[in-house]
JSON list of C-alpha atoms in Angstrom, two decimals:
[
{"chain": "A", "resi": 1, "resn": "MET", "atom": "CA", "xyz": [24.32, -39.55, 18.49]},
{"chain": "A", "resi": 2, "resn": "GLU", "atom": "CA", "xyz": [21.89, -39.73, 15.58]},
{"chain": "A", "resi": 3, "resn": "THR", "atom": "CA", "xyz": [19.31, -37.03, 14.83]},
{"chain": "A", "resi": 4, "resn": "ASN", "atom": "CA", "xyz": [15.69, -37.83, 14.18]},
{"chain": "A", "resi": 5, "resn": "PRO", "atom": "CA", "xyz": [14.74, -36.87, 10.58]},
{"chain": "A", "resi": 6, "resn": "TYR", "atom": "CA", "xyz": [11.10, -36.42, 11.61]},
{"chain": "A", "resi": 7, "resn": "THR", "atom": "CA", "xyz": [11.64, -33.67, 14.17]},
{"chain": "A", "resi": 8, "resn": "PRO", "atom": "CA", "xyz": [10.49, -30.19, 13.19]},
{"chain": "A", "resi": 9, "resn": "PRO", "atom": "CA", "xyz": [13.14, -27.68, 12.16]},
{"chain": "A", "resi": 10, "resn": "LYS", "atom": "CA", "xyz": [14.74, -25.64, 14.92]},
{"chain": "A", "resi": 11, "resn": "ALA", "atom": "CA", "xyz": [15.28, -22.52, 12.85]},
{"chain": "A", "resi": 12, "resn": "ALA", "atom": "CA", "xyz": [12.73, -19.75, 12.94]},
{"chain": "A", "resi": 13, "resn": "VAL", "atom": "CA", "xyz": [10.52, -19.52, 9.90]},
{"chain": "A", "resi": 14, "resn": "ALA", "atom": "CA", "xyz": [10.20, -16.03, 8.45]},
{"chain": "A", "resi": 15, "resn": "ASP", "atom": "CA", "xyz": [6.82, -14.54, 7.67]},
{"chain": "A", "resi": 16, "resn": "VAL", "atom": "CA", "xyz": [7.85, -13.75, 4.08]},
{"chain": "A", "resi": 17, "resn": "SER", "atom": "CA", "xyz": [5.90, -15.16, 1.18]},
{"chain": "A", "resi": 18, "resn": "PRO", "atom": "CA", "xyz": [7.62, -16.21, -2.06]},
{"chain": "A", "resi": 19, "resn": "THR", "atom": "CA", "xyz": [6.53, -12.88, -3.55]},
{"chain": "A", "resi": 20, "resn": "GLY", "atom": "CA", "xyz": [8.48, -10.87, -0.98]},
{"chain": "A", "resi": 21, "resn": "LEU", "atom": "CA", "xyz": [5.38, -9.31, 0.55]},
{"chain": "A", "resi": 22, "resn": "ARG", "atom": "CA", "xyz": [5.26, -9.69, 4.30]},
{"chain": "A", "resi": 23, "resn": "ARG", "atom": "CA", "xyz": [2.45, -9.75, 6.78]},
{"chain": "A", "resi": 24, "resn": "ARG", "atom": "CA", "xyz": [2.05, -6.49, 8.68]},
{"chain": "A", "resi": 25, "resn": "SER", "atom": "CA", "xyz": [-0.28, -5.54, 11.45]},
{"chain": "A", "resi": 26, "resn": "VAL", "atom": "CA", "xyz": [-2.94, -3.15, 10.21]},
{"chain": "A", "resi": 27, "resn": "VAL", "atom": "CA", "xyz": [-3.27, -1.69, 13.71]},
{"chain": "A", "resi": 28, "resn": "LEU", "atom": "CA", "xyz": [0.47, -0.94, 13.72]},
{"chain": "A", "resi": 29, "resn": "MET", "atom": "CA", "xyz": [0.08, 0.73, 10.32]},
{"chain": "A", "resi": 30, "resn": "ILE", "atom": "CA", "xyz": [-2.63, 3.00, 11.73]},
{"chain": "A", "resi": 31, "resn": "VAL", "atom": "CA", "xyz": [-0.39, 3.91, 14.67]},
{"chain": "A", "resi": 32, "resn": "LEU", "atom": "CA", "xyz": [2.56, 4.61, 12.34]},
{"chain": "A", "resi": 33, "resn": "SER", "atom": "CA", "xyz": [0.35, 6.80, 10.13]},
{"chain": "A", "resi": 34, "resn": "ILE", "atom": "CA", "xyz": [-0.65, 8.87, 13.14]},
{"chain": "A", "resi": 35, "resn": "VAL", "atom": "CA", "xyz": [2.86, 9.09, 14.60]},
{"chain": "A", "resi": 36, "resn": "THR", "atom": "CA", "xyz": [4.40, 10.14, 11.26]},
{"chain": "A", "resi": 37, "resn": "PHE", "atom": "CA", "xyz": [1.58, 12.61, 10.54]},
{"chain": "A", "resi": 38, "resn": "GLY", "atom": "CA", "xyz": [0.69, 10.76, 7.33]},
{"chain": "A", "resi": 39, "resn": "LEU", "atom": "CA", "xyz": [4.19, 10.25, 5.92]},
{"chain": "A", "resi": 40, "resn": "TYR", "atom": "CA", "xyz": [3.87, 6.48, 6.45]},
{"chain": "A", "resi": 41, "resn": "TYR", "atom": "CA", "xyz": [1.36, 6.42, 3.59]},
{"chain": "A", "resi": 42, "resn": "ALA", "atom": "CA", "xyz": [4.10, 6.99, 1.00]},
{"chain": "A", "resi": 43, "resn": "ILE", "atom": "CA", "xyz": [6.58, 4.86, 2.93]},
{"chain": "A", "resi": 44, "resn": "TRP", "atom": "CA", "xyz": [4.17, 1.90, 2.77]},
{"chain": "A", "resi": 45, "resn": "PHE", "atom": "CA", "xyz": [4.12, 2.10, -1.01]},
{"chain": "A", "resi": 46, "resn": "LEU", "atom": "CA", "xyz": [7.86, 2.66, -1.37]},
{"chain": "A", "resi": 47, "resn": "ARG", "atom": "CA", "xyz": [8.72, -0.29, 0.90]},
{"chain": "A", "resi": 48, "resn": "ARG", "atom": "CA", "xyz": [6.43, -2.65, -1.06]},
{"chain": "A", "resi": 49, "resn": "ARG", "atom": "CA", "xyz": [6.89, -1.29, -4.58]},
{"chain": "A", "resi": 50, "resn": "ALA", "atom": "CA", "xyz": [9.60, -3.75, -5.63]},
{"chain": "A", "resi": 51, "resn": "ALA", "atom": "CA", "xyz": [7.66, -6.74, -4.27]},
{"chain": "A", "resi": 52, "resn": "LEU", "atom": "CA", "xyz": [4.41, -5.54, -5.87]},
{"chain": "A", "resi": 53, "resn": "ASN", "atom": "CA", "xyz": [6.22, -5.09, -9.19]},
{"chain": "A", "resi": 54, "resn": "ARG", "atom": "CA", "xyz": [7.45, -8.72, -8.97]},
{"chain": "A", "resi": 55, "resn": "LEU", "atom": "CA", "xyz": [3.88, -10.03, -8.81]},
{"chain": "A", "resi": 56, "resn": "ASP", "atom": "CA", "xyz": [2.35, -11.70, -11.87]},
{"chain": "A", "resi": 57, "resn": "SER", "atom": "CA", "xyz": [0.73, -8.61, -13.36]},
{"chain": "A", "resi": 58, "resn": "PRO", "atom": "CA", "xyz": [1.35, -6.55, -16.49]},
{"chain": "A", "resi": 59, "resn": "ARG", "atom": "CA", "xyz": [0.87, -3.40, -14.38]},
{"chain": "A", "resi": 60, "resn": "LYS", "atom": "CA", "xyz": [3.82, -1.98, -12.46]},
{"chain": "A", "resi": 61, "resn": "LEU", "atom": "CA", "xyz": [4.04, 0.81, -9.89]},
{"chain": "A", "resi": 62, "resn": "ARG", "atom": "CA", "xyz": [6.18, 3.80, -10.78]},
{"chain": "A", "resi": 63, "resn": "ILE", "atom": "CA", "xyz": [8.13, 5.73, -8.19]},
{"chain": "A", "resi": 64, "resn": "TRP", "atom": "CA", "xyz": [7.24, 9.30, -9.23]},
{"chain": "A", "resi": 65, "resn": "PRO", "atom": "CA", "xyz": [3.78, 9.51, -7.54]},
{"chain": "A", "resi": 66, "resn": "PHE", "atom": "CA", "xyz": [5.32, 8.71, -4.17]},
{"chain": "A", "resi": 67, "resn": "VAL", "atom": "CA", "xyz": [8.20, 11.13, -4.66]},
{"chain": "A", "resi": 68, "resn": "ILE", "atom": "CA", "xyz": [5.61, 13.82, -5.44]},
{"chain": "A", "resi": 69, "resn": "PHE", "atom": "CA", "xyz": [3.73, 12.88, -2.26]},
{"chain": "A", "resi": 70, "resn": "ILE", "atom": "CA", "xyz": [6.89, 13.16, -0.13]},
{"chain": "A", "resi": 71, "resn": "ALA", "atom": "CA", "xyz": [7.87, 16.47, -1.77]},
{"chain": "A", "resi": 72, "resn": "TRP", "atom": "CA", "xyz": [4.35, 17.75, -1.10]},
{"chain": "A", "resi": 73, "resn": "PHE", "atom": "CA", "xyz": [4.58, 16.57, 2.50]},
{"chain": "A", "resi": 74, "resn": "VAL", "atom": "CA", "xyz": [7.89, 18.43, 2.98]},
{"chain": "A", "resi": 75, "resn": "LEU", "atom": "CA", "xyz": [6.44, 21.59, 1.39]},
{"chain": "A", "resi": 76, "resn": "GLN", "atom": "CA", "xyz": [3.42, 21.46, 3.69]},
{"chain": "A", "resi": 77, "resn": "PHE", "atom": "CA", "xyz": [5.72, 20.97, 6.68]},
{"chain": "A", "resi": 78, "resn": "ILE", "atom": "CA", "xyz": [7.79, 24.02, 5.68]},
{"chain": "A", "resi": 79, "resn": "VAL", "atom": "CA", "xyz": [4.67, 26.17, 5.19]},
{"chain": "A", "resi": 80, "resn": "GLY", "atom": "CA", "xyz": [3.33, 24.96, 8.54]},
{"chain": "A", "resi": 81, "resn": "ILE", "atom": "CA", "xyz": [6.56, 25.85, 10.34]},
{"chain": "A", "resi": 82, "resn": "ALA", "atom": "CA", "xyz": [6.69, 29.25, 8.62]},
{"chain": "A", "resi": 83, "resn": "SER", "atom": "CA", "xyz": [3.06, 29.95, 9.51]},
{"chain": "A", "resi": 84, "resn": "GLY", "atom": "CA", "xyz": [3.43, 28.99, 13.15]},
{"chain": "A", "resi": 85, "resn": "SER", "atom": "CA", "xyz": [0.07, 29.18, 14.89]},
{"chain": "A", "resi": 86, "resn": "ALA", "atom": "CA", "xyz": [-1.38, 31.50, 12.22]},
{"chain": "A", "resi": 87, "resn": "ALA", "atom": "CA", "xyz": [-3.33, 30.32, 9.20]},
{"chain": "A", "resi": 88, "resn": "PRO", "atom": "CA", "xyz": [-1.23, 29.79, 6.05]},
{"chain": "A", "resi": 89, "resn": "GLU", "atom": "CA", "xyz": [-3.32, 32.48, 4.29]},
{"chain": "A", "resi": 90, "resn": "GLN", "atom": "CA", "xyz": [-1.88, 35.04, 6.71]},
{"chain": "A", "resi": 91, "resn": "THR", "atom": "CA", "xyz": [1.72, 34.01, 5.97]},
{"chain": "A", "resi": 92, "resn": "ILE", "atom": "CA", "xyz": [1.46, 33.58, 2.22]},
{"chain": "A", "resi": 93, "resn": "ASP", "atom": "CA", "xyz": [-0.77, 35.24, -0.36]},
{"chain": "A", "resi": 94, "resn": "ALA", "atom": "CA", "xyz": [-4.41, 34.09, -0.57]},
{"chain": "A", "resi": 95, "resn": "GLY", "atom": "CA", "xyz": [-3.86, 33.02, -4.18]},
{"chain": "A", "resi": 96, "resn": "ALA", "atom": "CA", "xyz": [-0.86, 30.91, -3.18]},
{"chain": "A", "resi": 97, "resn": "ALA", "atom": "CA", "xyz": [-2.89, 29.34, -0.38]},
{"chain": "A", "resi": 98, "resn": "LEU", "atom": "CA", "xyz": [-5.63, 28.48, -2.89]},
{"chain": "A", "resi": 99, "resn": "LEU", "atom": "CA", "xyz": [-3.00, 26.97, -5.20]},
{"chain": "A", "resi": 100, "resn": "LEU", "atom": "CA", "xyz": [-1.65, 24.90, -2.29]},
{"chain": "A", "resi": 101, "resn": "ASN", "atom": "CA", "xyz": [-5.17, 23.60, -1.60]},
{"chain": "A", "resi": 102, "resn": "LEU", "atom": "CA", "xyz": [-5.63, 22.65, -5.26]},
{"chain": "A", "resi": 103, "resn": "VAL", "atom": "CA", "xyz": [-2.28, 20.85, -5.33]},
{"chain": "A", "resi": 104, "resn": "GLN", "atom": "CA", "xyz": [-3.20, 19.06, -2.10]},
{"chain": "A", "resi": 105, "resn": "THR", "atom": "CA", "xyz": [-6.42, 17.83, -3.73]},
{"chain": "A", "resi": 106, "resn": "ALA", "atom": "CA", "xyz": [-4.52, 16.67, -6.82]},
{"chain": "A", "resi": 107, "resn": "VAL", "atom": "CA", "xyz": [-1.94, 14.80, -4.72]},
{"chain": "A", "resi": 108, "resn": "GLY", "atom": "CA", "xyz": [-4.74, 13.17, -2.71]},
{"chain": "A", "resi": 109, "resn": "ILE", "atom": "CA", "xyz": [-6.45, 12.01, -5.91]},
{"chain": "A", "resi": 110, "resn": "LEU", "atom": "CA", "xyz": [-3.10, 10.72, -7.21]},
{"chain": "A", "resi": 111, "resn": "MET", "atom": "CA", "xyz": [-2.65, 8.59, -4.08]},
{"chain": "A", "resi": 112, "resn": "VAL", "atom": "CA", "xyz": [-6.16, 7.15, -4.35]},
{"chain": "A", "resi": 113, "resn": "VAL", "atom": "CA", "xyz": [-5.43, 6.27, -7.98]},
{"chain": "A", "resi": 114, "resn": "GLN", "atom": "CA", "xyz": [-2.24, 4.50, -6.85]},
{"chain": "A", "resi": 115, "resn": "CYS", "atom": "CA", "xyz": [-4.29, 2.49, -4.34]},
{"chain": "A", "resi": 116, "resn": "PHE", "atom": "CA", "xyz": [-6.62, 1.31, -7.11]},
{"chain": "A", "resi": 117, "resn": "PHE", "atom": "CA", "xyz": [-3.61, 0.58, -9.31]},
{"chain": "A", "resi": 118, "resn": "THR", "atom": "CA", "xyz": [-2.17, -1.58, -6.52]},
{"chain": "A", "resi": 119, "resn": "LYS", "atom": "CA", "xyz": [-5.58, -3.27, -6.10]},
{"chain": "A", "resi": 120, "resn": "ASP", "atom": "CA", "xyz": [-5.48, -4.18, -9.81]},
{"chain": "A", "resi": 121, "resn": "ILE", "atom": "CA", "xyz": [-1.94, -5.57, -9.46]},
{"chain": "A", "resi": 122, "resn": "LEU", "atom": "CA", "xyz": [-3.03, -7.75, -6.53]},
{"chain": "A", "resi": 123, "resn": "GLU", "atom": "CA", "xyz": [-6.11, -8.99, -8.43]},
{"chain": "A", "resi": 124, "resn": "ASP", "atom": "CA", "xyz": [-4.02, -9.81, -11.51]},
{"chain": "A", "resi": 125, "resn": "HIS", "atom": "CA", "xyz": [-1.62, -11.80, -9.37]},
{"chain": "A", "resi": 126, "resn": "LEU", "atom": "CA", "xyz": [-4.40, -13.64, -7.55]},
{"chain": "A", "resi": 127, "resn": "VAL", "atom": "CA", "xyz": [-5.96, -14.81, -10.84]},
{"chain": "A", "resi": 128, "resn": "GLY", "atom": "CA", "xyz": [-2.95, -17.04, -11.33]},
{"chain": "A", "resi": 129, "resn": "PRO", "atom": "CA", "xyz": [-0.14, -17.37, -13.84]},
{"chain": "A", "resi": 130, "resn": "GLY", "atom": "CA", "xyz": [-0.68, -16.03, -17.32]},
{"chain": "A", "resi": 131, "resn": "ASP", "atom": "CA", "xyz": [-2.78, -13.20, -18.59]},
{"chain": "A", "resi": 132, "resn": "HIS", "atom": "CA", "xyz": [-5.90, -15.08, -19.73]},
{"chain": "A", "resi": 133, "resn": "VAL", "atom": "CA", "xyz": [-8.59, -16.61, -17.55]},
{"chain": "A", "resi": 134, "resn": "PRO", "atom": "CA", "xyz": [-10.37, -19.38, -19.49]},
{"chain": "A", "resi": 135, "resn": "ASN", "atom": "CA", "xyz": [-13.90, -18.75, -18.24]},
{"chain": "A", "resi": 136, "resn": "PRO", "atom": "CA", "xyz": [-14.66, -16.52, -15.26]},
{"chain": "A", "resi": 137, "resn": "LEU", "atom": "CA", "xyz": [-17.74, -18.59, -14.40]},
{"chain": "A", "resi": 138, "resn": "PHE", "atom": "CA", "xyz": [-15.68, -21.69, -13.64]},
{"chain": "A", "resi": 139, "resn": "VAL", "atom": "CA", "xyz": [-12.65, -20.07, -12.02]},
{"chain": "A", "resi": 140, "resn": "ASP", "atom": "CA", "xyz": [-12.68, -19.03, -8.37]},
{"chain": "A", "resi": 141, "resn": "THR", "atom": "CA", "xyz": [-11.03, -15.60, -8.46]},
{"chain": "A", "resi": 142, "resn": "VAL", "atom": "CA", "xyz": [-10.43, -13.14, -5.66]},
{"chain": "A", "resi": 143, "resn": "LYS", "atom": "CA", "xyz": [-12.01, -9.76, -6.26]},
{"chain": "A", "resi": 144, "resn": "LEU", "atom": "CA", "xyz": [-10.95, -6.95, -3.96]},
{"chain": "A", "resi": 145, "resn": "SER", "atom": "CA", "xyz": [-13.54, -4.37, -3.00]},
{"chain": "A", "resi": 146, "resn": "GLY", "atom": "CA", "xyz": [-13.35, -1.01, -4.70]},
{"chain": "A", "resi": 147, "resn": "VAL", "atom": "CA", "xyz": [-15.38, 0.62, -1.93]},
{"chain": "A", "resi": 148, "resn": "MET", "atom": "CA", "xyz": [-13.04, -0.74, 0.75]},
{"chain": "A", "resi": 149, "resn": "THR", "atom": "CA", "xyz": [-10.03, 0.35, -1.33]},
{"chain": "A", "resi": 150, "resn": "PHE", "atom": "CA", "xyz": [-11.45, 3.87, -1.61]},
{"chain": "A", "resi": 151, "resn": "PHE", "atom": "CA", "xyz": [-12.27, 4.30, 2.07]},
{"chain": "A", "resi": 152, "resn": "PHE", "atom": "CA", "xyz": [-9.47, 2.34, 3.78]},
{"chain": "A", "resi": 153, "resn": "GLN", "atom": "CA", "xyz": [-6.74, 2.53, 1.09]},
{"chain": "A", "resi": 154, "resn": "ILE", "atom": "CA", "xyz": [-3.39, 1.09, 2.24]},
{"chain": "A", "resi": 155, "resn": "PHE", "atom": "CA", "xyz": [-4.96, -0.51, 5.29]},
{"chain": "A", "resi": 156, "resn": "TYR", "atom": "CA", "xyz": [-7.34, -2.58, 3.15]},
{"chain": "A", "resi": 157, "resn": "LEU", "atom": "CA", "xyz": [-4.58, -3.39, 0.66]},
{"chain": "A", "resi": 158, "resn": "GLN", "atom": "CA", "xyz": [-2.36, -4.65, 3.48]},
{"chain": "A", "resi": 159, "resn": "TYR", "atom": "CA", "xyz": [-5.29, -6.68, 4.83]},
{"chain": "A", "resi": 160, "resn": "ALA", "atom": "CA", "xyz": [-5.67, -8.25, 1.36]},
{"chain": "A", "resi": 161, "resn": "ILE", "atom": "CA", "xyz": [-1.92, -8.95, 1.21]},
{"chain": "A", "resi": 162, "resn": "ASN", "atom": "CA", "xyz": [-2.05, -10.54, 4.67]},
{"chain": "A", "resi": 163, "resn": "ARG", "atom": "CA", "xyz": [-5.05, -12.67, 3.78]},
{"chain": "A", "resi": 164, "resn": "HIS", "atom": "CA", "xyz": [-4.42, -13.73, 0.20]},
{"chain": "A", "resi": 165, "resn": "ILE", "atom": "CA", "xyz": [-0.72, -13.38, -0.60]},
{"chain": "A", "resi": 166, "resn": "ALA", "atom": "CA", "xyz": [1.33, -13.64, 2.58]},
{"chain": "A", "resi": 167, "resn": "GLY", "atom": "CA", "xyz": [-0.85, -16.51, 3.81]},
{"chain": "A", "resi": 168, "resn": "SER", "atom": "CA", "xyz": [-2.93, -16.87, 6.92]},
{"chain": "A", "resi": 169, "resn": "GLN", "atom": "CA", "xyz": [-0.97, -16.97, 10.11]},
{"chain": "A", "resi": 170, "resn": "PRO", "atom": "CA", "xyz": [-2.57, -16.72, 13.53]},
{"chain": "A", "resi": 171, "resn": "GLY", "atom": "CA", "xyz": [-1.72, -13.76, 15.68]},
{"chain": "A", "resi": 172, "resn": "ALA", "atom": "CA", "xyz": [-1.36, -11.14, 12.94]},
{"chain": "A", "resi": 173, "resn": "VAL", "atom": "CA", "xyz": [-4.01, -8.51, 12.41]}
]
């Protein structure tokens, strides 16, 4: 019995691009963020850091901002458990509570900066190979929105990965 060389392959085709970045449902990411009480934010970066660092960009993501985020998350969890139903200011000193609020603001700003850093990595990769664009007027480049990155952060970045890097496949959000 001879096989037909023109038949489509029988093996399942993975939804992985050559870069290693995979398509993910943005709706599922929102659900995971809610279920994990925000811990998925750092997990998203940590799971994609190696693939993002393999993209054609001189910028690379470091691991320390996400370790700080997870450490901060654990500290907030411990303070929340210790406080119970009372406000943290009642459990710890008011000065310590103010310091915790300042650190929370700093960690939040650090994560927004990492989102913009990732946006720059994606834009560098989407320009094409090499570091120099001959003339931006004649080259069709993909520019990601800074406003969308600021407001929607990892959800917009995953949307951009789904659309521009992992390729368009029907059925994924």
